[in-house]
Coordinates of C-alpha atoms in Angstrom, one line a residue:
X1449 CA 57.5 63.1 150.1
X1450 CA 55.7 66.2 148.8
X1451 CA 57.0 68.8 151.3
X1452 CA 53.4 69.7 152.4
X1453 CA 53.2 72.1 155.3
X1454 CA 50.6 73.8 157.4
X1455 CA 47.5 72.2 159.0
X1456 CA 44.9 69.9 157.5
X1457 CA 41.8 71.4 156.1
X1458 CA 38.7 70.3 158.0
X1459 CA 37.0 69.2 154.7
X1460 CA 39.3 66.1 154.7
X1461 CA 37.4 64.7 157.7
X1462 CA 34.1 64.8 155.9
X1463 CA 35.2 62.5 153.0
X1464 CA 32.9 59.6 153.9
X1465 CA 34.3 57.4 151.1
X1466 CA 38.0 57.9 152.1
X1467 CA 39.7 54.6 152.9
X1468 CA 43.3 55.5 153.2
X1469 CA 44.7 58.8 154.6
X1470 CA 48.4 58.8 153.6
X1471 CA 50.2 62.1 154.5
X1472 CA 53.4 60.6 155.9
X1473 CA 56.8 62.3 155.6
X1474 CA 55.8 65.9 155.2
X1475 CA 55.9 69.1 157.3
X1476 CA 52.3 69.1 158.3
X1477 CA 51.4 70.4 161.8
X1478 CA 48.6 71.3 164.1
X1479 CA 46.1 69.4 166.2
X1480 CA 43.7 67.0 164.7
X1481 CA 40.1 67.4 165.7
X1482 CA 38.7 65.2 168.4
X1483 CA 35.9 64.1 166.2
X1484 CA 38.1 63.5 163.2
X1485 CA 36.7 60.0 162.5
X1486 CA 33.0 60.9 162.7
X1487 CA 32.8 61.6 159.0
X1488 CA 35.3 59.0 157.9
X1489 CA 33.0 56.0 158.1
X1490 CA 35.1 53.8 155.7
X1491 CA 38.6 54.8 156.9
X1492 CA 40.9 51.8 157.0
X1493 CA 44.5 53.1 157.1
X1494 CA 46.0 56.3 158.7
X1495 CA 49.6 57.2 157.8
X1496 CA 50.6 60.4 159.5
X1497 CA 54.2 59.5 160.4
X1498 CA 57.2 61.9 160.1
X1499 CA 55.3 65.2 160.5
X1500 CA 54.8 67.8 163.2
X1501 CA 51.3 66.9 164.4
X1502 CA 50.7 67.4 168.1
X1503 CA 47.9 66.9 170.7
X1504 CA 45.8 64.0 171.6
X1505 CA 45.8 62.3 168.2
X1506 CA 45.6 58.8 169.6
X1507 CA 42.5 59.7 171.7
X1508 CA 40.9 61.0 168.5
X1509 CA 41.8 57.9 166.5
X1510 CA 40.5 55.6 169.3
X1511 CA 37.0 56.7 168.3
X1512 CA 37.4 55.8 164.6
X1513 CA 35.4 53.3 162.6
X1514 CA 35.3 49.6 163.1
X1515 CA 37.2 48.9 159.8
X1516 CA 40.5 50.6 160.8
X1517 CA 43.5 48.4 160.2
X1518 CA 46.7 50.5 160.1
X1519 CA 47.6 53.3 162.5
X1520 CA 51.0 54.8 161.7
X1521 CA 51.5 58.1 163.6
X1522 CA 55.1 57.8 164.8
X1523 CA 57.7 60.5 164.6
X1524 CA 55.4 63.3 165.6
X1525 CA 55.7 65.5 168.7
X1526 CA 52.5 64.2 170.3
X1527 CA 54.0 64.6 173.8
X1528 CA 51.1 63.0 175.7
X1529 CA 50.1 59.6 176.9
X1530 CA 48.8 56.5 175.3
X1531 CA 45.2 56.6 176.4
X1532 CA 43.4 53.7 177.9
X1533 CA 40.8 54.2 175.2
X1534 CA 43.3 52.7 172.8
X1535 CA 41.9 49.4 173.9
X1536 CA 38.5 50.4 172.5
X1537 CA 39.8 50.4 169.0
X1538 CA 38.3 47.9 166.6
X1539 CA 39.7 44.4 166.9
X1540 CA 40.4 44.8 163.1
X1541 CA 43.5 46.9 163.9
X1542 CA 46.5 45.0 162.7
X1543 CA 49.4 47.6 162.9
X1544 CA 50.0 50.3 165.5
X1545 CA 53.2 52.4 165.4
X1546 CA 53.7 55.4 167.7
X1547 CA 57.5 55.4 167.8
X1548 CA 59.4 58.5 168.7
X1549 CA 56.4 60.5 169.6
X1550 CA 57.3 61.9 173.0
X1551 CA 54.8 59.7 174.8
X1552 CA 55.2 59.1 178.5
X1553 CA 53.5 57.3 181.3
X1554 CA 52.6 53.6 181.5
X1555 CA 51.8 51.3 178.6
X1556 CA 48.1 50.8 179.3
X1557 CA 46.9 47.3 180.1
X1558 CA 44.1 47.8 177.6
X1559 CA 46.7 47.3 174.8
X1560 CA 46.0 43.6 175.3
X1561 CA 42.5 44.1 173.8
X1562 CA 43.8 44.5 170.3
X1563 CA 43.7 40.8 169.6
X1564 CA 44.3 41.0 165.9
X1565 CA 47.4 43.2 166.2
X1566 CA 50.4 41.8 164.1
X1567 CA 52.7 44.8 164.6
X1568 CA 53.2 46.9 167.7
X1569 CA 55.9 49.6 167.7
X1570 CA 56.2 51.8 170.8
X1571 CA 60.0 52.4 170.7
X1572 CA 61.9 55.7 171.5
X1573 CA 59.4 57.1 173.9
X1574 CA 59.5 57.8 177.7
X1575 CA 57.4 55.1 179.1
X1576 CA 57.7 54.1 182.8
X1577 CA 57.2 50.8 184.5
X1578 CA 57.3 47.5 182.8
X1579 CA 55.6 45.7 180.0
X1580 CA 52.0 44.8 181.1
X1581 CA 51.2 41.1 181.5
X1582 CA 48.1 41.7 179.4
X1583 CA 50.4 41.6 176.4
X1584 CA 49.7 37.8 176.3
X1585 CA 46.3 38.7 174.7
X1586 CA 48.0 39.6 171.5
X1587 CA 48.0 36.1 170.2
X1588 CA 48.5 37.1 166.5
X1589 CA 51.3 39.5 167.2
X1590 CA 54.3 38.9 164.9
X1591 CA 56.6 41.9 165.6
X1592 CA 57.0 43.7 168.9
X1593 CA 59.4 46.7 169.1
X1594 CA 59.8 48.3 172.5
X1595 CA 63.4 49.5 172.3
X1596 CA 64.6 52.6 174.1
X1597 CA 61.5 53.3 176.1
X1598 CA 63.0 53.3 179.7
X1599 CA 61.3 50.0 180.7
X1600 CA 62.3 48.6 184.1
X1601 CA 61.7 45.5 186.0
X1602 CA 61.8 41.9 184.7
X1603 CA 60.7 40.5 181.5
X1604 CA 56.9 39.6 181.8
X1605 CA 56.0 36.0 181.5
X1606 CA 53.1 37.1 179.4
X1607 CA 55.5 37.4 176.5
X1608 CA 55.8 33.6 176.6
X1609 CA 52.3 33.3 175.3
X1610 CA 53.0 35.1 172.0
X1611 CA 53.4 32.0 169.9
X1612 CA 53.1 33.9 166.6
X1613 CA 55.9 36.3 167.5
X1614 CA 58.6 36.4 164.8
X1615 CA 60.7 39.3 166.1
X1616 CA 61.1 40.7 169.7
X1617 CA 63.1 43.9 170.2
X1618 CA 63.5 45.2 173.8
X1619 CA 67.0 46.7 173.5
X1620 CA 68.2 49.9 175.2
X1621 CA 66.0 49.7 178.3
X1622 CA 66.7 48.9 182.0
X1623 CA 65.2 45.5 182.1
X1624 CA 66.6 43.3 184.8
X1625 CA 66.5 39.8 186.1
X1626 CA 66.8 36.7 183.9
X1627 CA 65.4 35.6 180.6
X1628 CA 62.3 33.5 181.4
X1629 CA 62.7 29.8 180.7
X1630 CA 59.3 29.8 179.1
X1631 CA 60.8 31.6 176.1
X1632 CA 61.0 28.2 174.5
X1633 CA 57.2 28.6 173.8
X1634 CA 58.0 31.3 171.3
X1635 CA 58.2 28.7 168.5
X1636 CA 57.9 31.2 165.7
X1637 CA 60.6 33.5 166.9
X1638 CA 63.3 34.3 164.4
X1639 CA 65.0 37.4 165.8
X1640 CA 65.6 38.3 169.5
X1641 CA 67.2 41.6 170.6
X1642 CA 67.4 42.4 174.3
X1643 CA 70.8 44.2 174.1
X1644 CA 71.8 47.0 176.4
X1645 CA 69.8 46.1 179.5
X1646 CA 70.6 44.7 182.9
X1647 CA 69.9 41.0 182.4
X1648 CA 71.7 38.7 184.8
X1649 CA 72.2 35.0 185.4
X1650 CA 72.8 32.4 182.7
X1651 CA 71.0 31.8 179.5
X1652 CA 68.0 29.4 179.8
X1653 CA 68.5 26.1 178.1
X1654 CA 65.1 26.4 176.5
X1655 CA 66.3 29.3 174.4
X1656 CA 68.2 27.0 172.2
X1657 CA 65.1 24.9 171.5
X1658 CA 63.9 27.7 169.2
X1659 CA 65.2 26.1 166.0
X1660 CA 63.9 29.0 163.8
X1661 CA 66.2 31.6 165.4
X1662 CA 68.2 33.4 162.8
X1663 CA 69.6 36.3 164.9
X1664 CA 70.2 36.8 168.6
X1665 CA 71.6 40.0 170.2
X1666 CA 72.0 39.9 174.0
X1667 CA 75.1 42.1 174.1
X1668 CA 75.9 44.7 176.8
X1669 CA 74.1 42.9 179.7
X1670 CA 75.4 41.1 182.8
X1671 CA 74.9 37.6 181.6
X1672 CA 77.4 35.0 182.7
X1673 CA 78.3 31.3 182.6
X1674 CA 79.3 28.9 179.8
X1675 CA 77.7 28.7 176.4
X1676 CA 75.5 25.6 176.0
X1677 CA 76.6 23.1 173.4
X1678 CA 73.0 23.0 172.1
X1679 CA 73.6 26.5 170.8
X1680 CA 75.6 25.0 168.0
X1681 CA 72.6 23.0 166.8
X1682 CA 70.8 26.2 165.6
X1683 CA 71.4 25.6 162.0
X1684 CA 69.4 28.7 160.9
X1685 CA 71.3 31.0 163.3
X1686 CA 73.4 33.5 161.2
X1687 CA 74.2 36.1 163.8
X1688 CA 74.9 35.7 167.5
X1689 CA 76.0 38.7 169.5
X1690 CA 76.9 38.0 173.1
X1691 CA 79.6 40.7 173.4
X1692 CA 80.2 42.8 176.5
X1693 CA 78.9 40.2 179.0
X1694 CA 80.6 37.9 181.4
X1695 CA 80.5 34.6 179.5
X1696 CA 83.3 32.1 179.6
X1697 CA 84.0 28.5 178.5
X1698 CA 84.2 26.9 175.1
X1699 CA 82.7 28.0 171.8
X1700 CA 80.0 25.9 170.1
X1701 CA 80.3 25.2 166.4
X1702 CA 78.0 25.5 163.4
X1703 CA 77.3 29.2 163.9
X1704 CA 77.5 31.8 161.1
X1705 CA 78.2 35.1 162.7
X1706 CA 79.8 35.2 166.2
X1707 CA 80.3 38.3 168.4
X1708 CA 82.0 37.6 171.7
X1709 CA 84.0 40.7 172.3
X1710 CA 84.4 42.1 175.8
X1711 CA 83.8 39.0 177.8
X1712 CA 86.0 36.9 180.0
X1713 CA 87.1 34.2 177.6
X1714 CA 90.6 33.1 178.3
X1715 CA 93.2 30.6 177.0
X1716 CA 93.8 29.6 173.4
X1717 CA 91.3 30.1 170.5
X1718 CA 89.5 26.8 170.2
X1719 CA 90.6 24.7 167.3
X1720 CA 87.0 23.5 167.1
X1721 CA 85.9 26.7 165.5
X1722 CA 86.7 25.4 162.0
X1723 CA 83.7 23.0 162.6
X1724 CA 81.6 26.2 162.1
X1725 CA 81.9 25.7 158.3
X1726 CA 79.4 28.5 157.6
X1727 CA 81.0 31.0 159.9
X1728 CA 81.3 34.4 158.2
X1729 CA 82.2 36.7 161.1
X1730 CA 84.2 36.3 164.3
X1731 CA 84.5 39.2 166.8
X1732 CA 86.5 38.2 169.9
X1733 CA 88.2 41.5 170.6
X1734 CA 88.9 42.7 174.2
X1735 CA 89.0 39.3 175.8
X1736 CA 92.0 37.4 177.3
X1737 CA 92.8 34.9 174.6
X1738 CA 96.4 34.0 174.4
X1739 CA 98.7 31.8 172.3
X1740 CA 98.6 31.7 168.5
X1741 CA 96.0 32.0 165.9
X1742 CA 95.3 28.4 165.0
X1743 CA 96.3 27.0 161.6
X1744 CA 92.9 25.4 161.4
X1745 CA 91.1 28.8 160.9
X1746 CA 92.2 28.4 157.3
X1747 CA 89.4 25.9 156.9
X1748 CA 86.7 28.7 157.3
X1749 CA 86.2 29.2 153.6
X1750 CA 83.2 31.5 154.1
X1751 CA 84.9 33.7 156.7
X1752 CA 84.6 37.4 155.8
X1753 CA 85.6 39.2 159.0
X1754 CA 88.0 38.3 161.8
X1755 CA 88.5 40.7 164.7
X1756 CA 90.8 39.7 167.6
X1757 CA 91.8 43.1 168.6
X1758 CA 93.4 43.7 172.1
X1759 CA 94.0 40.1 173.3
X1760 CA 97.3 38.5 174.3
X1761 CA 97.9 36.6 171.0
X1762 CA 101.5 36.0 170.2
X1763 CA 101.7 34.0 167.0
X1764 CA 100.4 34.3 163.5
X1765 CA 100.3 31.0 161.6
X1766 CA 98.0 30.8 158.6
X1767 CA 94.8 32.6 157.8
X1768 CA 92.8 32.0 154.6
X1769 CA 89.8 33.9 153.3
X1770 CA 88.7 37.0 155.2
X1771 CA 87.1 40.2 153.7
X1772 CA 88.2 42.1 156.8
X1773 CA 91.0 41.0 159.1
X1774 CA 91.7 43.0 162.3
X1775 CA 94.4 41.7 164.6
X1776 CA 95.6 45.0 166.0
X1777 CA 96.9 45.6 169.5
X1778 CA 98.2 42.1 170.3
X1779 CA 101.7 40.7 170.6
X1780 CA 101.9 38.9 167.2
X1781 CA 105.5 38.6 165.9
X1782 CA 107.3 37.1 163.0
X1783 CA 106.7 37.8 159.3
X1784 CA 103.6 38.3 157.3
X1785 CA 102.9 35.0 155.5
X1786 CA 103.3 35.1 151.8
X1787 CA 100.2 33.0 151.5
X1788 CA 98.1 36.1 151.8
X1789 CA 97.9 36.1 148.1
X1790 CA 95.4 33.2 148.5
X1791 CA 93.0 35.4 150.5
X1792 CA 90.6 35.8 147.6
X1793 CA 87.9 37.6 149.7
X1794 CA 90.3 39.9 151.6
X1795 CA 89.4 43.5 151.5
X1796 CA 90.9 45.1 154.6
X1797 CA 94.0 44.0 156.5
X1798 CA 94.7 45.5 159.9
X1799 CA 97.6 44.1 162.0
X1800 CA 98.8 47.4 163.6
X1801 CA 100.5 47.7 166.9
X1802 CA 102.1 44.3 167.0
X1803 CA 105.7 42.9 166.7
X1804 CA 105.8 42.0 163.0
X1805 CA 109.2 41.9 161.4
X1806 CA 110.7 41.3 157.9
X1807 CA 109.6 43.0 154.7
X1808 CA 106.2 43.6 153.0
X1809 CA 105.3 40.4 151.1
X1810 CA 105.4 41.0 147.4
X1811 CA 102.5 38.6 147.0
X1812 CA 100.1 41.3 148.2
X1813 CA 100.3 42.5 144.6
X1814 CA 97.9 39.7 143.8
X1815 CA 95.2 41.2 146.0
X1816 CA 94.4 44.0 143.6
X1817 CA 90.9 44.5 145.2
X1818 CA 92.3 45.4 148.7
X1819 CA 90.6 48.5 150.1
X1820 CA 92.6 49.0 153.3
X1821 CA 96.0 48.1 154.8
X1822 CA 97.2 49.1 158.3
X1823 CA 100.5 47.7 159.3
X1824 CA 101.7 50.6 161.4
X1825 CA 103.5 50.4 164.7
X1826 CA 105.4 47.2 163.9
X1827 CA 109.1 46.5 163.1
X1828 CA 108.8 46.1 159.3
X1829 CA 112.0 46.8 157.3
X1830 CA 113.2 46.7 153.7
X1831 CA 111.9 48.8 150.9
X1832 CA 108.4 49.4 149.5
X1833 CA 108.0 46.9 146.7
X1834 CA 107.5 48.7 143.4
X1835 CA 105.2 46.2 141.8
X1836 CA 103.1 45.7 144.9
X1837 CA 102.5 49.4 145.5
X1838 CA 101.6 49.9 141.8
X1839 CA 99.1 47.1 141.6
X1840 CA 96.8 48.3 144.5
X1841 CA 94.6 50.4 142.3
X1842 CA 91.5 50.2 144.5
X1843 CA 93.3 50.7 147.8
X1844 CA 91.7 53.6 149.8
X1845 CA 93.7 53.4 153.1
X1846 CA 97.4 52.6 153.5
X1847 CA 99.3 53.2 156.8
X1848 CA 102.8 51.9 157.2
X1849 CA 103.8 54.4 159.8
X1850 CA 106.2 53.8 162.7
X1851 CA 108.2 51.0 161.2
X1852 CA 111.8 50.8 159.8
X1853 CA 111.1 50.9 156.1
X1854 CA 114.0 52.1 153.9
X1855 CA 114.6 53.2 150.4
X1856 CA 112.6 55.5 148.1
X1857 CA 108.9 55.9 147.7
X1858 CA 108.2 54.2 144.4
X1859 CA 106.8 56.3 141.6
X1860 CA 104.2 53.6 141.1
X1861 CA 102.2 55.2 144.1
X1862 CA 100.7 57.2 141.3
X1863 CA 98.8 54.1 140.2
X1864 CA 96.8 53.9 143.5
X1865 CA 94.2 56.2 142.1
X1866 CA 91.6 55.4 144.8
X1867 CA 93.9 56.3 147.7
X1868 CA 92.4 58.6 150.3
X1869 CA 94.8 58.1 153.3
X1870 CA 98.5 57.5 152.9
X1871 CA 100.8 57.5 156.0
X1872 CA 104.5 56.6 155.7
X1873 CA 105.7 58.8 158.7
X1874 CA 108.3 57.6 161.2
X1875 CA 110.4 55.4 158.9
X1876 CA 113.8 55.7 157.3
X1877 CA 112.6 56.5 153.8
X1878 CA 114.9 58.5 151.5
X1879 CA 115.0 60.0 148.1
X1880 CA 112.3 62.1 146.4
X1881 CA 108.6 62.4 146.9
X1882 CA 107.5 61.1 143.4
X1883 CA 105.8 63.6 141.2
X1884 CA 103.3 60.9 140.2
X1885 CA 101.5 61.5 143.5
X1886 CA 99.8 64.5 141.8
X1887 CA 97.6 62.0 140.1
X1888 CA 96.0 60.9 143.4
X1889 CA 93.0 63.2 143.1
X1890 CA 91.2 61.5 146.0
X1891 CA 94.0 61.8 148.5
X1892 CA 92.8 63.7 151.7
X1893 CA 95.4 62.7 154.3
X1894 CA 99.1 62.3 153.5
X1895 CA 102.0 62.1 156.0
X1896 CA 105.7 61.5 155.4
X1897 CA 107.2 63.3 158.4
X1898 CA 110.2 61.9 160.3
X1899 CA 112.0 60.4 157.4
X1900 CA 115.1 61.2 155.3
X1901 CA 113.4 62.6 152.2
X1902 CA 114.9 65.4 150.0
X1903 CA 114.1 67.4 147.0
X1904 CA 111.2 69.5 145.9
X1905 CA 107.7 68.7 147.2
X1906 CA 105.5 68.1 144.1
X1907 CA 103.0 70.8 143.3
X1908 CA 99.5 70.3 141.9
X1909 CA 97.0 67.6 142.6
X1910 CA 96.2 66.9 146.3
X1911 CA 99.3 68.8 147.6
X1912 CA 97.4 72.0 146.9
X1913 CA 95.5 71.3 150.1
X1914 CA 98.4 70.2 152.3
X1915 CA 100.1 72.3 155.0
X1916 CA 103.7 71.9 156.2
X1917 CA 102.8 69.3 158.9
X1918 CA 102.9 66.2 156.7
X1919 CA 106.5 66.9 155.7
X1920 CA 108.0 67.7 159.1
X1921 CA 111.5 66.4 160.1
X1922 CA 113.1 65.5 156.9
X1923 CA 116.5 66.5 155.6
X1924 CA 116.4 68.5 152.3
X1925 CA 112.8 69.0 151.3
X1926 CA 112.0 72.2 149.5
X1927 CA 108.8 73.6 148.1
X1928 CA 106.2 76.3 148.4
X1929 CA 106.0 78.9 151.2
X1930 CA 103.2 77.1 153.0
X1931 CA 105.5 74.1 153.4
X1932 CA 108.0 76.4 155.1
X1933 CA 110.6 75.3 152.6
X1934 CA 112.5 77.6 150.2
X1935 CA 112.2 76.8 146.5
X1936 CA 114.6 74.1 145.4
X1937 CA 116.1 76.2 142.6
X1938 CA 117.1 78.9 145.1
X1939 CA 118.9 76.4 147.3
X1940 CA 120.7 75.1 144.3
X1941 CA 122.0 78.6 143.3
X1942 CA 122.9 79.8 146.8
X1943 CA 124.4 76.7 148.4
X1944 CA 125.0 74.3 145.4
X1945 CA 122.5 71.9 147.0
X1946 CA 124.5 71.7 150.3
X1947 CA 122.1 73.4 152.7
X1948 CA 119.4 71.6 154.5
X1949 CA 115.8 73.0 154.6
X1950 CA 114.3 73.5 158.0
X1951 CA 110.8 73.4 156.7
X1952 CA 109.4 72.8 160.2
X1953 CA 108.2 76.3 161.3
X1954 CA 111.0 76.7 163.9
X1955 CA 110.9 79.7 166.2
X1956 CA 113.9 82.0 166.6
X1957 CA 114.5 84.3 169.5
X1958 CA 115.1 87.9 168.1
X1959 CA 116.1 89.9 171.1
X1960 CA 113.2 91.8 172.5
X1961 CA 110.9 91.0 169.7
X1962 CA 110.0 87.6 171.0
X1963 CA 109.8 84.4 169.0
X1964 CA 109.2 84.8 165.2
X1965 CA 107.9 81.8 163.2
X1966 CA 110.3 80.5 160.5
X1967 CA 107.5 80.8 158.0
X1968 CA 107.5 84.6 158.6
X1969 CA 111.1 84.7 157.6
X1970 CA 110.2 82.8 154.5
X1971 CA 107.6 85.3 153.5
X1972 CA 109.7 88.3 154.5
X1973 CA 112.6 87.2 152.2
X1974 CA 110.3 86.0 149.4
X1975 CA 111.5 82.5 150.0
X1976 CA 115.2 83.7 150.3
X1977 CA 115.0 85.0 146.8
X1978 CA 118.3 86.0 145.3
X1979 CA 117.0 89.6 144.9
X1980 CA 117.1 89.8 148.8
X1981 CA 120.6 88.3 149.0
X1982 CA 123.0 90.6 150.7
X1983 CA 126.0 88.4 151.3
X1984 CA 127.5 84.9 151.1
X1985 CA 130.2 83.2 153.0
X1986 CA 131.8 79.9 153.7
X1987 CA 129.2 79.1 156.4
X1988 CA 126.1 80.1 154.4
X1989 CA 124.3 83.1 153.0
X1990 CA 122.4 86.2 154.4
X1991 CA 119.1 87.6 153.0
X1992 CA 117.2 90.7 154.0
X1993 CA 113.5 91.0 154.5
X1994 CA 110.7 93.1 156.1
X1995 CA 108.5 91.3 158.6
X1996 CA 104.8 91.9 159.0
X1997 CA 105.4 94.4 161.8
X1998 CA 107.6 96.5 159.5
X1999 CA 110.8 95.5 161.2
X2000 CA 113.8 95.1 158.8
X2001 CA 115.5 91.7 159.4
X2002 CA 118.6 90.0 158.2
X2003 CA 118.3 86.2 158.1
X2004 CA 121.3 83.9 157.8
X2005 CA 120.9 80.4 156.3
X2006 CA 123.6 78.1 157.5
X2007 CA 125.3 75.4 155.4
X2008 CA 125.0 72.4 157.7
X2009 CA 127.0 70.0 155.5
X2010 CA 130.4 71.8 156.0

C-alpha cells in the first residue's frame, strides 16, 4: 500500500519488457485504454485490485498477450459486464478474480474456454441466471468462488466434471433444487460451502464418499431428512455446519466440529456423541432437545465449545473440558458442580436464564484463566466467595445479576484487573462498595442497582465515567452529585447516619412549577451543604437553594429511620 492516487500515465503501457503490473490496494482511478496491452508484449501478471478504476477494463485485458497468467482486478467500480471476449484470453491464464466489481448480466459461456484456470473468483457481483454448464471445461480449476452473486436455478451438473476442484463456494445466492448426486465425482474436494440458498430434499449419499472433505457448510437452506451414518466415516472432516435446516434423526460420530442449531432435532442428546473423540465444537442451539446433559459428554477431551442454548434441557450432570460453555435459556436446575475446577480448557461459562440454585462453587478459583462468567437470571444464593473472586485476574466479563446473592461485595474484586463488565444488580447484597474497585482501570460497565448497599460510592478510577444509573435503588449510598447522592460526611453531620439517600433522580411536584429532578435539588443546595442548612427537627432537616430558573426553594430531607 503506497496510497497512490490519480490516473495511470500512458507511458506505462509502452514498457515492452514489463512482466508484472502490481498496483493493488491504492487510490488509483480512471479508465484504462482499450489498447493497453498492445505495447505490453511480455506482460504476465496484472494486479489492479482495491482501487477505483472504472470502464471496460476486462474488454481491454482480453486483448492482452498470450503469456498472461494472473488477472486480479477485483474491488474496483467497473460497473459493466463480463464480455464474451473473456473467452479469447490465452489459455495460459491461471487466475481470474473480479470480485466486488459491480458487474452484472450473465456469466458468459465462453468462460469455459479458459482451460488452464485454477482460480475463478466472481463473487459479490450482480449476475443473473445460473452457472453455465460450460464450466465443465475448466478441468484444472481448483478454487471456484461464486458467493453472493444472485445466482438462481439449480446447481449445474457441469460442476460434477471438475475433478481437480478443491474448494467450491456458492453461498448467499438463490440456488434451488437438490445437490446433484454426481458430486461424488469431485474427488479432490476439501471444502464445500452452499450456505444461505434454497436447496431442498435430502443430502445425496454420494456426498459422503468424498473422503477428503475437511469442511462442509450447508446451513440456512431447506434441507431435510436424517443424517447418513456414513457421514461419521469422514475422518478428515473438521467442521460440519448444517444449522438452520430441517434435519432430524440421530447424530453420527467421529466428527470434529458440529453445528446443528435451528433444526428439528428432538428427544435426548445422544449418548453416542462421546464416540466423536476428536469433537471440538457442538452447536445445537434452538432445537427441541429435552432431558439432561449426558454424563458421557465428559469423555470429549478435545471439546472447546458447547452451545445448547434455548432447548428444553432440564438437568446438568457432569461436563469436562470446554473452552466455551453456553447453556443459557433452558430449564437446568440444581447446583453448579464443583468439578468445574477440572475444566482445564474452560474460558467462558454461560448458564444464564435457568433454574440453578445453591451457592457459587469455590472451586472456580482454580480456573484463573477464565475470561467470562454469566450466571444471571437464576436462583443462586449465599455470598460471593472472597478467594474465588480475587483469583479471577484475567476475567473480563462477570454477570451474576437477578439472583438472591447476599452479603458484602468482597474487597478482592480489586484483583480482577482485566474486568470490563461487572453486573451484580437485582440481588440482596449489603455493605459497602469496596474502594479497591478504583483499581479496575478497564471497567466500562458496572451495575449494582436493586440491592441493599450503603456508604460512600468510591471516587477515582472507573467511577469517574459512571452516572447514577448503576447505583439505583439501594438504601444508604452517598457520593458525588452526578450519582444524585449527598456526600457521606454531610449525612453523618446532619442526621447522624440515620437518613437514607434517595440517589435515584426522583421527581417532586412543586405546585405550579411542575416536576423538578432530585438532582436539581442536589445542585441547588450544594449537596445539602451545611452552609445552606436553615433548620433541623426530629423528622429531618431543611436546606435552602436556588434552582436553575432562579426560584428560591426550601428542601426538606426526611429521616426515614425514626
